[in-house]
């Protein structure tokens, strides 16, 4: 039995979102300041530059987190590797190699509380049921998810993306039914959601945060010919084609 006091009930902490086992909290002010950094902390809070954390209630569902993301845990919490055999280990190591993600993401089970490291980035919670059970992520955005979700490496449809598009050949795909937690440079309020119905969107640069696994993702010339691409000044663009959704950061993710 445990009781947590002066955490989510602190008047300087606000719960800004929750889904499944995840609760996102935001520190309204940085009170641990000195005369040297007080001015910076004050103006940071005014510009929405605030620390945020994810609180995981494992009694709702077990969770898988990015390696090194755990800050503290209390109660009946057990950490596992989630590896189910030699073949599973090899598959996860290969997926981590090609997607740039950590090869082994720890899984936490039990009925206690797990709290992740604070971050100044924005925390996005996605319900995969709203994505028809499959979503593909831009590199480096994964933070945590319901452990019942499946991870896979999703390959681009054309090999030229690795050479000419300055993009990797693989992205991390998440499939199943449950909650997914992303660490994003942009808040959800700023993201543009585009729904395609047998249509296409072309984006100059890595501005897409996430897209439906049902979409065909390629890197192509912006024009039909090399001369046309050169004349437009754009060159190569990321192309998402088919039926599904795309979450896009209007000011880019870099």
Coordinates of C-alpha atoms in Angstrom, one line a residue:
X1 CA 0.0 0.0 0.0
X2 CA 1.3 3.5 -0.9
X3 CA 0.1 7.0 -1.0
X4 CA 1.7 9.8 -3.1
X5 CA 1.4 13.3 -1.8
X6 CA 2.3 16.7 -3.2
X7 CA 2.7 15.4 -6.8
X8 CA -0.3 15.6 -9.1
X9 CA -2.2 17.3 -6.3
X10 CA 0.5 20.1 -6.2
X11 CA -1.1 23.5 -7.1
X12 CA 1.9 24.1 -9.5
X13 CA 1.1 20.9 -11.5
X14 CA -1.7 20.6 -14.0
X15 CA -2.9 17.4 -15.6
X16 CA -3.1 18.4 -19.3
X17 CA -4.1 15.0 -20.9
X18 CA -4.7 11.4 -20.2
X19 CA -5.4 8.3 -22.2
X20 CA -5.3 4.6 -21.2
X21 CA -2.6 4.1 -18.6
X22 CA -1.0 7.5 -19.3
X23 CA -1.4 10.8 -17.6
X24 CA 0.5 13.9 -18.8
X25 CA 1.4 16.5 -16.2
X26 CA 2.8 20.0 -16.7
X27 CA 4.7 22.1 -14.3
X28 CA 3.3 25.6 -14.5
X29 CA 6.4 27.3 -13.1
X30 CA 9.9 26.3 -12.3
X31 CA 10.2 27.0 -8.6
X32 CA 13.7 25.5 -8.3
X33 CA 15.5 28.7 -9.5
X34 CA 18.4 30.9 -8.5
X35 CA 19.0 34.6 -9.1
X36 CA 21.1 33.6 -12.1
X37 CA 18.3 31.8 -14.0
X38 CA 15.1 33.3 -12.5
X39 CA 14.5 35.7 -15.4
X40 CA 14.9 32.9 -17.9
X41 CA 12.6 30.6 -16.0
X42 CA 9.9 33.3 -15.8
X43 CA 9.9 34.1 -19.5
X44 CA 10.1 30.4 -20.4
X45 CA 6.8 29.8 -18.5
X46 CA 5.1 32.6 -20.3
X47 CA 6.1 31.1 -23.7
X48 CA 4.9 27.7 -22.8
X49 CA 8.4 26.3 -22.3
X50 CA 7.5 24.1 -19.3
X51 CA 8.6 20.7 -17.9
X52 CA 6.2 17.8 -18.6
X53 CA 6.1 14.3 -17.3
X54 CA 4.2 11.1 -18.1
X55 CA 2.7 9.2 -15.2
X56 CA 1.8 5.5 -16.0
X57 CA -0.9 3.7 -14.0
X58 CA 0.1 0.0 -14.5
X59 CA -3.2 -1.2 -13.0
X60 CA -4.8 -0.1 -16.2
X61 CA -2.3 -1.7 -18.6
X62 CA 1.3 -2.7 -18.8
X63 CA 3.5 -0.2 -20.6
X64 CA 6.6 -0.3 -22.8
X65 CA 8.9 2.7 -22.7
X66 CA 11.9 4.1 -24.5
X67 CA 15.2 2.8 -22.9
X68 CA 16.4 5.2 -20.2
X69 CA 13.0 7.0 -19.8
X70 CA 12.1 5.8 -16.3
X71 CA 12.6 8.3 -13.5
X72 CA 10.9 6.5 -10.5
X73 CA 8.3 3.9 -9.7
X74 CA 6.3 2.9 -6.6
X75 CA 4.2 -0.1 -5.6
X76 CA 4.1 -3.5 -7.3
X77 CA 6.1 -2.7 -10.5
X78 CA 8.3 -5.2 -12.3
X79 CA 10.5 -4.4 -15.2
X80 CA 11.1 -7.0 -18.0
X81 CA 12.9 -6.9 -21.3
X82 CA 9.8 -8.2 -23.1
X83 CA 12.0 -10.7 -25.0
X84 CA 10.2 -14.0 -25.6
X85 CA 13.2 -16.0 -27.0
X86 CA 16.3 -15.9 -29.2
X87 CA 14.3 -15.2 -32.3
X88 CA 12.4 -12.3 -30.7
X89 CA 15.8 -10.8 -29.5
X90 CA 17.2 -11.0 -33.0
X91 CA 14.1 -9.4 -34.5
X92 CA 14.1 -6.5 -32.0
X93 CA 17.8 -6.0 -32.4
X94 CA 17.4 -5.9 -36.2
X95 CA 14.4 -3.5 -35.9
X96 CA 16.3 -1.2 -33.6
X97 CA 19.3 -1.1 -36.0
X98 CA 17.2 -0.1 -39.1
X99 CA 14.8 2.3 -37.4
X100 CA 17.4 4.0 -35.1
X101 CA 15.3 3.2 -32.0
X102 CA 16.6 1.4 -28.9
X103 CA 16.8 -2.3 -29.7
X104 CA 15.2 -3.4 -26.4
X105 CA 12.5 -1.3 -24.8
X106 CA 11.7 -2.2 -21.2
X107 CA 8.2 -3.3 -20.3
X108 CA 6.7 -2.5 -16.9
X109 CA 4.0 -4.7 -15.4
X110 CA 2.1 -4.7 -12.1
X111 CA -0.4 -2.5 -10.4
X112 CA 1.9 0.4 -9.2
X113 CA 2.9 3.8 -10.6
X114 CA 5.7 4.5 -13.1
X115 CA 6.9 8.1 -13.7
X116 CA 9.0 9.0 -16.7
X117 CA 11.8 11.5 -16.9
X118 CA 10.7 15.2 -17.3
X119 CA 11.1 16.8 -20.7
X120 CA 10.6 20.3 -22.2
X121 CA 9.1 18.6 -25.3
X122 CA 5.4 18.2 -25.8
X123 CA 3.7 14.9 -25.0
X124 CA 1.2 13.6 -27.6
X125 CA -1.2 10.8 -26.7
X126 CA -2.7 8.9 -29.6
X127 CA -5.5 6.3 -29.5
X128 CA -4.6 3.7 -32.2
X129 CA -8.3 2.9 -32.6
X130 CA -8.6 6.3 -34.2
X131 CA -5.9 5.3 -36.7
X132 CA -7.5 2.1 -37.7
X133 CA -5.0 0.2 -35.5
X134 CA -1.8 1.2 -37.3
X135 CA 0.5 4.2 -37.2
X136 CA 4.0 4.9 -38.5
X137 CA 6.2 7.4 -36.6
X138 CA 8.9 9.9 -37.6
X139 CA 12.3 8.9 -36.2
X140 CA 12.9 9.6 -32.5
X141 CA 9.4 10.4 -31.4
X142 CA 8.4 7.2 -29.6
X143 CA 8.3 7.5 -25.8
X144 CA 5.9 4.9 -24.4
X145 CA 2.9 2.7 -25.3
X146 CA 0.5 0.1 -24.0
X147 CA 2.6 -3.1 -24.0
X148 CA -0.1 -4.9 -25.9
X149 CA 0.7 -2.9 -29.0
X150 CA 3.0 -4.5 -31.6
X151 CA 6.2 -2.8 -32.9
X152 CA 7.5 -3.4 -36.4
X153 CA 10.0 -1.8 -38.9
X154 CA 8.1 -0.2 -41.8
X155 CA 10.1 0.0 -45.0
X156 CA 9.8 2.9 -47.5
X157 CA 8.3 2.0 -50.8
X158 CA 11.3 3.2 -52.8
X159 CA 15.0 2.7 -52.2
X160 CA 15.8 6.2 -53.5
X161 CA 14.6 7.7 -50.2
X162 CA 17.8 6.6 -48.5
X163 CA 20.1 8.1 -51.0
X164 CA 18.4 11.2 -52.4
X165 CA 15.8 12.1 -49.8
X166 CA 18.1 12.3 -46.8
X167 CA 15.7 9.9 -45.1
X168 CA 16.2 6.5 -43.5
X169 CA 14.8 3.4 -45.3
X170 CA 12.8 2.3 -42.3
X171 CA 10.4 3.9 -39.8
X172 CA 8.9 2.5 -36.5
X173 CA 5.4 1.2 -36.9
X174 CA 3.0 0.6 -34.1
X175 CA -0.1 -1.6 -34.5
X176 CA -3.0 -2.9 -32.4
X177 CA -5.5 -1.3 -30.0
X178 CA -4.4 1.0 -27.2
X179 CA -2.6 4.2 -26.2
X180 CA 0.6 5.5 -27.7
X181 CA 2.7 8.3 -26.2
X182 CA 5.0 10.5 -28.3
X183 CA 7.6 13.1 -27.4
X184 CA 7.1 15.9 -30.0
X185 CA 8.8 19.3 -30.6
X186 CA 5.3 20.7 -31.4
X187 CA 2.1 20.7 -29.3
X188 CA -1.0 18.9 -30.5
X189 CA -2.7 22.3 -30.8
X190 CA -0.2 23.3 -33.5
X191 CA -0.3 20.1 -35.6
X192 CA -2.2 20.0 -38.8
X193 CA -4.3 16.8 -39.3
X194 CA -4.9 15.8 -42.9
X195 CA -7.3 13.0 -43.8
X196 CA -6.8 11.4 -47.2
X197 CA -9.4 9.4 -49.1
X198 CA -7.6 7.7 -51.9
X199 CA -5.5 10.9 -52.4
X200 CA -2.0 12.1 -52.0
X201 CA 0.0 14.7 -50.0
X202 CA 3.5 15.8 -50.8
X203 CA 5.6 17.4 -48.0
X204 CA 9.0 19.2 -48.4
X205 CA 11.0 17.9 -45.5
X206 CA 10.4 15.8 -42.4
X207 CA 7.3 17.7 -41.2
X208 CA 5.1 14.7 -40.7
X209 CA 4.9 13.5 -37.1
X210 CA 2.9 10.4 -37.7
X211 CA 0.8 8.8 -40.5
X212 CA -1.5 5.9 -40.9
X213 CA 0.1 2.6 -41.6
X214 CA -2.3 2.2 -44.5
X215 CA -0.6 5.0 -46.4
X216 CA 2.1 4.3 -49.0
X217 CA 5.1 6.4 -48.1
X218 CA 7.8 7.3 -50.8
X219 CA 10.3 10.0 -51.6
X220 CA 9.8 11.4 -55.1
X221 CA 10.7 14.3 -57.3
X222 CA 8.5 17.3 -56.8
X223 CA 8.0 17.6 -60.5
X224 CA 7.4 15.0 -63.2
X225 CA 10.8 15.6 -64.7
X226 CA 14.3 16.5 -63.4
X227 CA 14.0 19.9 -65.1
X228 CA 10.6 20.5 -63.5
X229 CA 11.9 19.6 -60.1
X230 CA 14.9 21.9 -60.5
X231 CA 12.6 24.8 -61.7
X232 CA 10.3 24.5 -58.7
X233 CA 13.3 24.8 -56.3
X234 CA 12.0 21.9 -54.2
X235 CA 13.8 18.8 -55.6
X236 CA 12.6 15.8 -53.6
X237 CA 9.5 15.6 -51.4
X238 CA 8.0 13.0 -49.0
X239 CA 4.8 11.6 -50.6
X240 CA 2.0 9.9 -48.6
X241 CA -0.5 8.2 -50.9
X242 CA -3.7 6.3 -50.2
X243 CA -6.4 6.4 -47.5
X244 CA -5.5 7.4 -43.9
X245 CA -4.3 10.4 -41.8
X246 CA -1.2 12.4 -41.5
X247 CA -0.2 14.6 -38.5
X248 CA 2.0 17.4 -39.8
X249 CA 4.0 20.1 -37.9
X250 CA 3.5 23.3 -39.9
X251 CA 6.9 24.8 -38.9
X252 CA 8.9 21.6 -39.2
X253 CA 10.3 19.2 -36.5
X254 CA 14.0 20.2 -36.6

